[in-house]
Amino acid sequence: MAVTTSELSTAAPSTGTQITPEMRLRAPARTGAEAIFQLLVACGVEYVFLNPGTDTAPIQEALVALAADGEAVPTLVPCLYENVAMAAAHGYFLVTRRPQLVVVHVDVGTQNLGGNVHDAMRGQAGVVVLAGRAPYTVDGQMPGGRDRPIQWQQDVTDQIGIMRGYVKWAHELARVETLHHLLPRAVQIAASEPAGPVYMTAAREILMEPLEGGSVDLVVARRARPVVTPSGDQQALEQLAEWLAEAEAPLAIVGTVGRHPEAVQSLVALAELLGMQVVDARGPLNVPFDHPLVADNANAAVREADVVLLIDVDVPWIPRHVTPADGTRIAQLDIDPLKESIALWGFPVDLPIQADSSKALPELFAAVERRGSAADRARWTARCDRYVAAHDGQQQARAAALDKLRNKRPIAAEWVGAALAERLPAESIVLDEMVTNSDAVRRYLGRSAPGSVLSAGAPGLGWALGAAVGVRLAAPDKTVVALVGDGSFVFGSPVAALWAAQQALSPFLTVILNNAGYNASKMPVLGLFPDGASHRADAFPGVRFPTPPDYAALARSCHAYGERVDDPAELGRAIERGLAAVRAGQAAVLDIMLAPI
Ligand SMILES: Cc1ncc(C[n+]2csc(CCOP(=O)(O)OP(=O)(O)O)c2C)c(N)n1
Ligand SMILES: [Mg+2]
């Protein structure tokens, strides 16, 4: 049924502040699928990362039909493998904090989202996943009912169960009458901290079902907002400030503070005020890499601390390797201090404070400042000066070490870090999925800008390439660089990711730290069996790639620039060529040959 303009622009209700009269409160939607898009657009969803199947036909049709009517629809990014779609939405969220839509094919497409679902959960990325499910009707009673054999095979016992352990919320969209409640709810839950993925299924019958009046109610969608986060109980922050002010060796252990870039400055200010060391547990950029207060030896710092402040960190230390001394005061600032999703989380905390660290840190800084006597301040400054002096010595040692490595053949990972640091524009965003070469590269990468380093925040490999597609879409003026191991590169479905980058006009530079194998899967064999048969025979099944694929050629076959780099003297120029290709709109892959493991 046709809908008139007046029906679509009913006046704002008399109460409520969010809705202005010019905002329409209903939108045209002929079908359930069209209603889903109208609702998601109203919630701020801008992209749909799609891998289609028989069940998604109404969704594909809705995108075209709505656009033909002049309606706004999310921009389509075709993904030839589903894990790329999941990572791209994850990357987009890390930059914007806005969940996007991933659409996949029934149970099998859901399964192909793979380890990147784990990453979205542990990395606290708000992503809305919508999958088809087998049609409900069989005898032709309804449009969209079963019409091919696979739909009986796809009728599995518990499709939502595939995702249940990894999502904040999951639901089957069963009726068109409730879509206007459920879609905004999905986006709100995904975006609210701790953010995370949500999962919905929908059969073709509902996706094709006509909507009463040919329109959908947008009132709830217009109002949906992420929940306002707490800044932390004032009394508890005062208590913490007292502990920190008195401490002789205060230590912050940080995980994902930098997800809110403004929190980086607050953390640095607090650390510098107190002369407090920081252990960075490796998420986004939490503190500038070369800051003098970053602890060089994390275990020693944990052992020596008398006050430890855990900030948004899942694993502050490994008890088997180190624990804080008895009597150490341990406090926690975390949006999710209980960590209920981690079954065995037993780290001792005397003062757990639920808070958004970007809000709590400035409060804590002010509370510490208020407490500091002149004598306190002199003690804090002297402590800070000692760390700065030690750091100067360490920087000199690092520079000397680099001089020995810059001409080394095969290329040293440290030199890759330094060569990148020399050439990457300051505004670049680096995605770290380097695994065992990460420490060496980061030591010389010198990143300092908040928001300029991102990571999956979790160990599901195959994240960085897809994530780079999403990050570049979210930050089109920035240079996006994925630093990956050779194993991680392959896990990232490079054909699908590079092709998505081309289709979505989201070029990025990939740098492969190619050690011809899975070093991270070799090291535990040596660690657990130092004198074992593998060590003696130098035999490590499944971890070495003696004839690695030609990744540069693979890149070229996907319309990307591809270059293999063996010569350390050529590395800088190769990076420049890669960056030039990206500036010209083409994805680029540099396959840097390190010593094989
Ligand atoms: C999806 C997935 N599969 C397997 C693993 C186990 N795993 C952890 S590290 C690693 C090897 C990574 O190799 P590469 O990226 O080349 O880095 P390197 O270890 O060589 O530094 C593997 C297979 C994983 N973390 N995620
Ligand atoms: Mg490797």
XYZ file of C-alpha atoms and ligand atoms in Angstrom:
624
model
C 0.000 0.000 0.000
C 1.364 3.438 -0.888
C 2.219 5.701 2.014
C 1.630 9.428 1.917
C 4.222 11.921 3.055
C 1.970 13.209 5.812
C 1.678 9.731 7.318
C 5.456 9.512 7.395
C 6.060 12.815 9.118
C 3.745 12.861 12.078
C 4.500 15.633 14.536
C 6.837 15.057 17.446
C 5.163 13.868 20.647
C 4.580 16.445 23.354
C 7.106 14.884 25.728
C 10.717 13.915 25.142
C 13.617 16.030 24.049
C 15.360 13.950 21.404
C 12.833 14.231 18.617
C 12.505 17.360 16.531
C 9.400 17.855 14.356
C 11.356 17.588 11.125
C 12.588 14.133 12.038
C 10.244 11.613 10.575
C 8.781 9.138 13.005
C 7.844 6.523 10.420
C 9.653 5.410 7.289
C 8.370 3.583 4.235
C 8.980 -0.167 4.424
C 7.161 -2.665 2.256
C 8.742 -5.731 3.834
C 10.440 -6.918 6.969
C 13.823 -6.607 5.237
C 13.115 -3.002 4.264
C 12.024 -2.255 7.822
C 15.303 -3.686 9.155
C 17.301 -1.313 6.978
C 15.143 1.700 7.794
C 15.534 0.985 11.496
C 19.279 0.438 11.319
C 19.794 3.623 9.315
C 17.784 5.492 11.944
C 20.148 4.013 14.562
C 23.194 5.344 12.706
C 24.286 2.196 10.865
C 26.211 3.253 7.749
C 27.680 0.023 6.351
C 26.516 -3.499 5.659
C 29.299 -6.066 5.292
C 27.592 -8.813 3.337
C 28.174 -12.379 2.307
C 24.865 -13.491 0.798
C 22.998 -16.773 0.378
C 19.573 -18.046 -0.594
C 18.083 -16.763 2.625
C 19.413 -13.207 2.249
C 17.656 -12.541 -1.077
C 15.006 -10.282 0.513
C 17.801 -8.294 2.177
C 19.627 -7.844 -1.114
C 16.381 -6.835 -2.813
C 15.537 -4.362 -0.052
C 18.855 -2.552 -0.481
C 18.150 -1.970 -4.166
C 14.449 -1.224 -3.817
C 14.887 1.324 -1.033
C 17.732 3.061 -2.837
C 15.630 3.224 -6.008
C 12.990 5.054 -3.980
C 15.562 7.559 -2.803
C 15.723 6.126 0.705
C 19.048 6.109 2.569
C 20.504 2.616 2.884
C 23.779 1.431 4.405
C 26.682 1.298 1.964
C 27.359 -2.254 0.856
C 30.797 -3.817 1.292
C 30.903 -7.242 -0.365
C 32.964 -9.748 1.612
C 34.060 -12.962 -0.085
C 34.730 -14.599 3.269
C 32.715 -13.910 6.378
C 35.597 -13.381 8.799
C 36.528 -10.292 6.779
C 33.027 -8.877 7.294
C 33.237 -9.455 11.056
C 36.675 -7.874 11.371
C 35.734 -4.915 9.169
C 32.775 -4.086 11.394
C 35.052 -4.542 14.434
C 37.632 -2.134 13.014
C 34.963 0.397 12.146
C 33.641 0.267 15.702
C 37.068 0.811 17.255
C 37.345 4.138 15.423
C 33.749 5.362 15.627
C 32.163 3.445 18.573
C 29.206 2.880 16.199
C 28.101 -0.716 15.491
C 27.667 -1.710 11.855
C 25.760 -4.563 10.225
C 27.230 -7.898 9.182
C 24.904 -10.116 7.126
C 25.752 -13.770 6.616
C 24.232 -16.937 5.244
C 22.407 -19.169 7.775
C 24.434 -21.543 9.990
C 27.357 -21.987 7.621
C 27.967 -18.273 7.105
C 27.768 -17.842 10.871
C 30.404 -20.521 11.359
C 32.689 -18.787 8.871
C 32.678 -15.641 10.990
C 35.079 -17.810 12.915
C 37.654 -16.586 15.383
C 36.791 -12.992 14.619
C 33.623 -13.438 16.691
C 35.827 -14.317 19.648
C 37.870 -11.178 18.908
C 34.779 -8.958 18.825
C 33.708 -10.330 22.203
C 37.082 -10.108 23.960
C 38.027 -6.936 22.074
C 34.724 -5.322 23.138
C 33.619 -4.399 19.635
C 29.960 -3.590 19.051
C 28.862 -5.454 15.914
C 25.323 -6.328 14.798
C 25.262 -9.690 13.037
C 22.183 -10.792 11.116
C 21.971 -14.270 9.642
C 19.256 -15.935 7.660
C 17.775 -19.164 8.927
C 15.950 -21.976 7.135
C 12.461 -20.910 6.006
C 9.633 -22.091 8.253
C 7.012 -22.955 5.649
C 7.030 -25.870 3.272
C 3.847 -26.047 1.185
C 3.915 -22.665 -0.503
C 1.644 -20.926 1.993
C 3.903 -17.884 2.335
C 6.334 -15.955 0.140
C 9.873 -17.042 0.952
C 8.946 -20.608 2.000
C 11.205 -23.533 1.216
C 11.994 -24.053 -2.468
C 15.277 -26.008 -2.501
C 16.821 -29.038 -0.768
C 19.508 -27.161 1.159
C 16.847 -25.464 3.252
C 16.097 -28.760 4.977
C 19.805 -29.303 5.588
C 20.227 -25.800 6.975
C 17.427 -26.401 9.461
C 19.806 -27.154 12.344
C 18.886 -27.688 15.979
C 20.396 -24.581 17.515
C 21.768 -22.000 15.070
C 21.886 -19.307 17.727
C 23.884 -21.750 19.853
C 26.832 -21.285 17.465
C 27.131 -17.722 18.740
C 25.688 -17.931 22.240
C 28.984 -18.070 24.100
C 30.301 -15.004 22.280
C 27.497 -12.461 22.089
C 25.898 -10.080 24.566
C 22.453 -10.780 23.205
C 20.933 -13.070 20.596
C 17.423 -13.235 19.252
C 15.376 -14.625 16.431
C 13.388 -11.947 14.601
C 10.085 -13.773 14.603
C 7.499 -11.086 13.833
C 7.505 -7.904 11.784
C 5.408 -6.254 14.511
C 8.379 -6.195 16.906
C 11.202 -5.193 14.558
C 10.983 -1.553 15.611
C 11.756 -2.613 19.183
C 14.325 -5.298 18.451
C 16.638 -3.612 15.945
C 17.271 -0.515 18.097
C 17.751 -2.812 21.080
C 20.361 -4.807 19.167
C 22.325 -1.659 18.273
C 22.041 -0.227 21.773
C 23.248 -3.413 23.450
C 26.145 -3.793 20.994
C 27.324 -0.205 21.527
C 26.909 -0.010 25.308
C 30.045 -0.686 27.332
C 31.432 -3.238 27.645
C 30.586 -3.244 23.952
C 30.287 -6.503 22.062
C 28.614 -8.400 19.266
C 24.916 -9.250 19.074
C 23.324 -11.852 16.827
C 19.955 -12.077 15.143
C 18.419 -14.619 12.830
C 15.512 -14.107 10.446
C 13.729 -16.479 8.092
C 12.777 -15.434 4.570
C 9.084 -15.376 5.437
C 9.490 -12.491 7.871
C 11.997 -10.706 5.645
C 9.373 -10.745 2.851
C 6.305 -10.153 4.993
C 4.425 -6.946 4.105
C 4.230 -4.316 6.817
C 0.892 -2.988 7.958
C 0.490 0.429 6.341
C 3.712 0.008 4.363
C 5.819 1.798 6.942
C 7.775 1.219 10.125
C 7.783 3.124 13.404
C 11.113 4.890 14.036
C 10.409 6.366 17.460
C 12.430 3.854 19.470
C 15.231 3.779 16.886
C 15.601 7.555 16.959
C 15.990 7.503 20.707
C 18.317 4.509 21.075
C 21.581 5.551 22.720
C 24.418 3.631 24.329
C 24.024 3.547 28.103
C 25.837 6.405 29.866
C 28.894 4.960 31.596
C 29.765 5.577 35.274
C 32.694 7.796 36.242
C 33.360 5.836 39.420
C 32.228 6.183 42.992
C 33.715 9.383 44.414
C 34.531 7.917 47.814
C 36.268 4.946 46.270
C 38.312 7.234 44.012
C 39.347 9.260 47.089
C 40.476 6.051 48.779
C 42.471 5.097 45.713
C 44.009 8.572 45.530
C 45.161 8.185 49.137
C 46.817 4.848 48.391
C 48.563 6.219 45.317
C 49.730 9.353 47.112
C 51.309 7.282 49.892
C 52.828 4.636 47.606
C 56.563 4.154 47.274
C 56.274 2.122 44.061
C 52.892 2.688 42.409
C 52.173 0.766 39.228
C 49.332 0.943 36.671
C 48.648 -2.135 34.549
C 46.545 -1.105 31.581
C 44.636 -3.015 28.907
C 42.136 -1.055 26.844
C 42.262 2.440 28.337
C 43.116 3.814 24.891
C 39.836 2.676 23.356
C 38.782 6.163 24.411
C 41.664 8.169 22.931
C 41.141 11.057 25.360
C 41.945 8.707 28.248
C 45.559 8.328 27.077
C 46.393 11.887 28.077
C 44.676 11.428 31.444
C 46.644 8.262 32.133
C 49.926 9.924 31.164
C 49.150 12.951 33.339
C 48.432 10.761 36.370
C 51.544 8.645 35.799
C 53.744 11.735 35.425
C 52.245 13.424 38.473
C 53.027 10.422 40.653
C 56.099 9.020 38.947
C 54.034 5.849 38.469
C 55.267 3.093 36.173
C 52.881 1.698 33.578
C 52.718 -1.865 32.291
C 50.947 -1.938 28.946
C 49.164 -5.250 28.489
C 48.964 -4.640 24.762
C 45.620 -3.517 23.428
C 45.164 -0.245 21.591
C 47.724 2.517 22.211
C 47.267 3.144 25.951
C 50.399 5.156 26.513
C 53.011 6.443 24.028
C 55.318 3.523 23.218
C 58.507 5.387 24.187
C 57.209 7.043 27.340
C 59.858 6.874 30.096
C 57.332 5.523 32.604
C 56.471 2.446 30.543
C 58.005 -0.443 32.470
C 60.709 -2.224 30.542
C 60.366 -5.364 32.629
C 56.714 -5.974 33.492
C 57.328 -8.852 35.903
C 59.914 -6.888 37.875
C 57.523 -3.940 38.072
C 54.731 -6.174 39.417
C 57.065 -7.726 41.976
C 58.313 -4.361 43.240
C 55.030 -2.443 43.352
C 53.360 -1.578 46.651
C 50.178 -0.190 45.045
C 48.877 -1.717 41.809
C 46.095 -0.116 39.798
C 44.500 -2.377 37.170
C 42.791 -0.330 34.480
C 40.599 -2.129 31.938
C 42.879 -5.123 31.883
C 41.796 -8.742 31.529
C 45.054 -10.463 32.463
C 47.283 -8.239 34.619
C 49.973 -10.849 35.222
C 50.511 -14.602 34.919
C 50.474 -16.024 38.484
C 52.782 -18.848 37.446
C 55.423 -16.259 36.521
C 54.897 -13.444 38.976
C 52.540 -12.194 41.675
C 52.554 -8.915 43.572
C 54.207 -9.028 46.989
C 52.065 -9.799 50.033
C 50.537 -6.623 51.408
C 50.462 -4.865 48.041
C 47.309 -2.809 47.710
C 45.480 -3.645 44.514
C 42.765 -1.480 43.022
C 40.831 -1.743 39.792
C 39.159 0.746 37.474
C 37.194 -1.189 34.909
C 33.923 -0.911 33.040
C 33.583 -4.661 33.699
C 35.440 -5.371 36.944
C 33.801 -8.764 37.561
C 34.654 -10.234 34.162
C 31.842 -12.723 34.394
C 32.482 -13.934 30.861
C 35.900 -15.260 31.937
C 35.012 -18.310 33.986
C 38.224 -18.450 36.013
C 39.197 -14.867 36.861
C 40.723 -14.916 40.296
C 43.038 -11.920 40.481
C 42.983 -10.401 43.970
C 41.568 -6.880 44.116
C 41.100 -4.877 47.324
C 39.256 -1.989 45.727
C 37.304 -2.888 42.568
C 35.678 0.215 41.089
C 33.297 0.002 38.182
C 34.014 2.979 35.972
C 34.638 4.256 32.495
C 38.346 4.968 32.834
C 38.149 7.952 30.468
C 35.883 9.607 33.037
C 37.461 8.249 36.228
C 41.088 9.095 35.437
C 40.624 12.898 35.411
C 38.721 12.598 38.715
C 41.473 10.472 40.170
C 44.119 12.931 38.965
C 42.290 15.791 40.675
C 41.926 13.778 43.888
C 45.647 12.906 43.949
C 46.584 16.517 43.261
C 44.401 17.736 46.127
C 46.125 15.339 48.498
C 49.740 15.977 47.554
C 51.706 17.932 50.168
C 54.882 19.709 49.080
C 56.867 16.780 50.476
C 54.726 14.288 48.543
C 55.254 16.175 45.327
C 59.005 16.305 45.810
C 59.011 12.530 46.382
C 56.875 11.892 43.263
C 59.015 14.165 41.075
C 62.244 12.579 42.249
C 60.800 9.160 41.414
C 59.746 10.337 37.974
C 63.219 11.784 37.330
C 64.825 8.445 38.185
C 62.696 6.671 35.559
C 63.468 9.339 32.965
C 67.204 8.957 33.571
C 67.003 5.161 33.311
C 64.961 5.553 30.135
C 67.592 7.808 28.503
C 70.159 5.070 29.004
C 67.797 2.470 27.621
C 67.103 4.547 24.496
C 70.813 4.848 23.813
C 71.233 1.090 24.168
C 68.350 0.565 21.765
C 69.833 2.898 19.178
C 73.162 1.073 19.417
C 71.403 -2.279 19.013
C 69.580 -1.007 15.940
C 72.815 0.088 14.291
C 73.900 -3.539 14.328
C 70.588 -4.745 12.927
C 69.745 -2.355 10.118
C 71.942 -4.138 7.558
C 71.335 -7.651 8.842
C 70.275 -10.303 6.327
C 67.698 -11.814 6.555
C 65.938 -8.631 7.605
C 65.553 -8.071 11.388
C 62.094 -7.335 12.786
C 63.558 -4.415 14.755
C 64.685 -2.803 11.502
C 61.174 -3.205 10.082
C 59.868 -1.257 13.090
C 62.467 1.485 12.695
C 62.018 1.745 8.920
C 58.261 2.074 9.386
C 58.732 4.685 12.121
C 60.836 6.763 9.734
C 58.289 6.695 6.933
C 54.753 6.299 8.246
C 52.860 9.581 8.359
C 52.185 10.657 11.951
C 48.452 10.380 11.336
C 48.684 6.667 10.418
C 46.630 4.054 12.219
C 48.563 0.829 12.757
C 46.822 -2.507 13.329
C 49.010 -4.965 15.220
C 48.632 -8.673 14.490
C 52.327 -9.484 14.441
C 52.343 -12.172 17.120
C 55.924 -13.092 18.090
C 57.531 -10.181 16.234
C 55.304 -7.620 17.872
C 57.686 -6.765 20.735
C 60.677 -6.234 18.464
C 58.749 -4.111 15.969
C 56.954 -2.061 18.635
C 60.264 -1.290 20.354
C 61.243 0.827 17.339
C 57.850 1.867 15.983
C 57.613 4.916 18.237
C 53.863 5.420 18.065
C 52.551 8.096 20.386
C 49.238 9.520 19.161
C 46.103 8.257 20.951
C 44.070 6.082 18.606
C 47.068 5.433 16.345
C 47.483 1.748 17.253
C 44.681 -0.790 17.334
C 44.573 -4.506 17.943
C 41.980 -7.263 18.054
C 42.432 -7.393 21.804
C 42.145 -11.165 21.542
C 43.959 -14.160 20.088
C 41.685 -15.141 17.189
C 44.039 -14.706 14.233
C 42.779 -13.395 10.915
C 41.635 -10.018 12.156
C 43.938 -7.301 10.889
C 43.238 -7.370 7.144
C 39.466 -7.199 7.450
C 39.760 -4.740 10.322
C 41.922 -2.491 8.133
C 39.086 -2.306 5.596
C 36.737 -1.084 8.321
C 39.255 1.277 9.927
C 39.961 2.946 6.607
C 36.213 3.366 5.944
C 35.909 5.005 9.350
C 39.006 7.167 8.859
C 39.221 7.899 5.123
C 41.852 10.631 5.603
C 44.286 8.387 7.441
C 46.944 5.950 6.309
C 45.948 2.518 7.582
C 48.675 -0.094 8.044
C 48.139 -3.746 8.960
C 51.247 -5.328 10.492
C 50.840 -9.095 10.402
C 52.699 -12.364 10.694
C 52.696 -14.576 7.629
C 50.356 -16.975 9.402
C 48.038 -14.156 10.422
C 48.034 -12.864 6.846
C 46.687 -16.179 5.574
C 44.160 -16.456 8.427
C 42.899 -12.997 7.380
C 41.456 -14.347 4.102
C 43.683 -12.040 2.052
C 41.841 -12.609 -1.244
C 38.575 -11.551 0.348
C 40.089 -8.674 2.338
C 42.103 -7.174 -0.516
C 39.148 -7.445 -2.856
C 36.842 -5.841 -0.287
C 39.366 -3.018 0.051
C 39.261 -2.476 -3.671
C 35.470 -2.627 -3.871
C 34.938 -0.374 -0.864
C 37.638 2.111 -1.903
C 39.370 1.522 1.421
C 43.016 0.900 0.517
C 45.523 0.006 3.226
C 49.133 -1.100 3.480
C 49.883 -4.621 4.723
C 53.346 -5.433 6.007
C 53.990 -9.152 6.461
C 56.653 -10.150 8.984
C 57.379 -13.342 7.099
C 59.318 -15.894 9.135
C 57.985 -18.751 6.997
C 55.915 -20.287 9.741
C 54.014 -20.174 12.988
C 56.703 -19.177 15.461
C 54.076 -18.855 18.197
C 53.161 -22.505 17.696
C 56.789 -23.616 17.769
C 57.782 -21.825 20.963
C 55.426 -23.712 23.309
C 56.884 -27.021 22.119
C 60.343 -25.805 23.122
C 58.947 -24.243 26.309
C 57.187 -27.380 27.514
C 59.752 -29.868 26.177
C 63.122 -28.101 26.300
C 64.996 -31.359 25.825
C 62.242 -33.088 23.895
C 62.281 -35.091 20.697
C 61.185 -32.088 18.615
C 64.094 -30.026 19.852
C 66.608 -32.801 19.313
C 65.391 -33.582 15.804
C 64.661 -29.935 14.929
C 61.264 -31.216 13.804
C 58.169 -29.085 14.421
C 55.154 -30.569 12.648
C 52.731 -28.094 11.205
C 54.605 -24.905 12.000
C 57.127 -24.439 9.172
C 56.239 -23.412 5.629
C 59.312 -24.504 3.677
C 57.839 -23.362 0.359
C 55.705 -20.402 1.400
C 53.145 -19.047 -1.040
C 54.148 -15.949 -3.001
C 52.109 -13.388 -1.083
C 53.194 -10.461 -3.268
C 51.890 -12.276 -6.350
C 48.697 -13.109 -4.478
C 48.267 -9.405 -3.701
C 48.759 -8.455 -7.338
C 46.122 -10.973 -8.381
C 43.682 -9.107 -6.111
C 44.371 -5.725 -7.785
C 46.726 -4.700 -4.977
C 50.356 -3.610 -5.197
C 52.593 -6.491 -4.126
C 56.332 -6.606 -3.427
C 58.640 -9.116 -1.778
C 61.484 -7.553 0.195
C 64.687 -9.487 0.977
C 67.217 -6.656 1.054
C 67.401 -4.566 4.245
C 68.771 -1.651 2.235
C 65.670 -1.690 0.041
C 63.175 -1.850 2.891
C 62.670 1.903 3.263
C 62.097 2.440 -0.437
C 59.713 -0.533 -0.544
C 57.684 1.028 2.264
C 57.581 4.272 0.267
C 56.348 2.400 -2.810
C 53.647 0.702 -0.751
C 52.537 3.992 0.772
C 52.477 5.631 -2.655
C 50.200 2.885 -3.961
C 47.857 3.380 -1.011
C 47.833 7.149 -1.568
C 46.850 6.431 -5.162
C 43.913 4.334 -3.952
C 45.351 0.834 -4.252
C 45.847 -1.654 -1.429
C 49.463 -2.745 -1.041
C 51.232 -5.772 0.431
C 54.916 -5.859 1.368
C 56.139 -9.385 2.050
C 59.193 -8.833 4.257
C 61.418 -11.884 4.457
C 62.807 -12.452 7.956
C 64.859 -15.423 9.126
C 62.752 -18.586 8.742
C 61.875 -20.204 12.055
C 42.193 -18.631 14.307
C 43.416 -19.089 15.018
N 43.954 -20.280 14.688
C 45.069 -20.699 15.322
C 45.646 -19.963 16.310
C 46.864 -20.481 17.070
N 48.013 -19.664 16.759
C 48.434 -18.704 17.595
S 49.764 -17.892 17.029
C 49.825 -18.845 15.638
C 50.898 -18.630 14.614
C 50.896 -17.253 14.053
O 51.792 -17.207 12.997
P 52.295 -15.844 12.419
O 51.175 -14.919 12.225
O 53.140 -16.150 11.240
O 53.179 -15.222 13.599
P 54.501 -15.823 14.254
O 54.051 -16.756 15.327
O 55.269 -16.519 13.195
O 55.187 -14.633 14.808
C 48.820 -19.782 15.626
C 48.585 -20.748 14.546
C 45.017 -18.734 16.638
N 45.490 -17.950 17.605
N 43.923 -18.304 15.975
Mg 55.129 -16.367 11.074
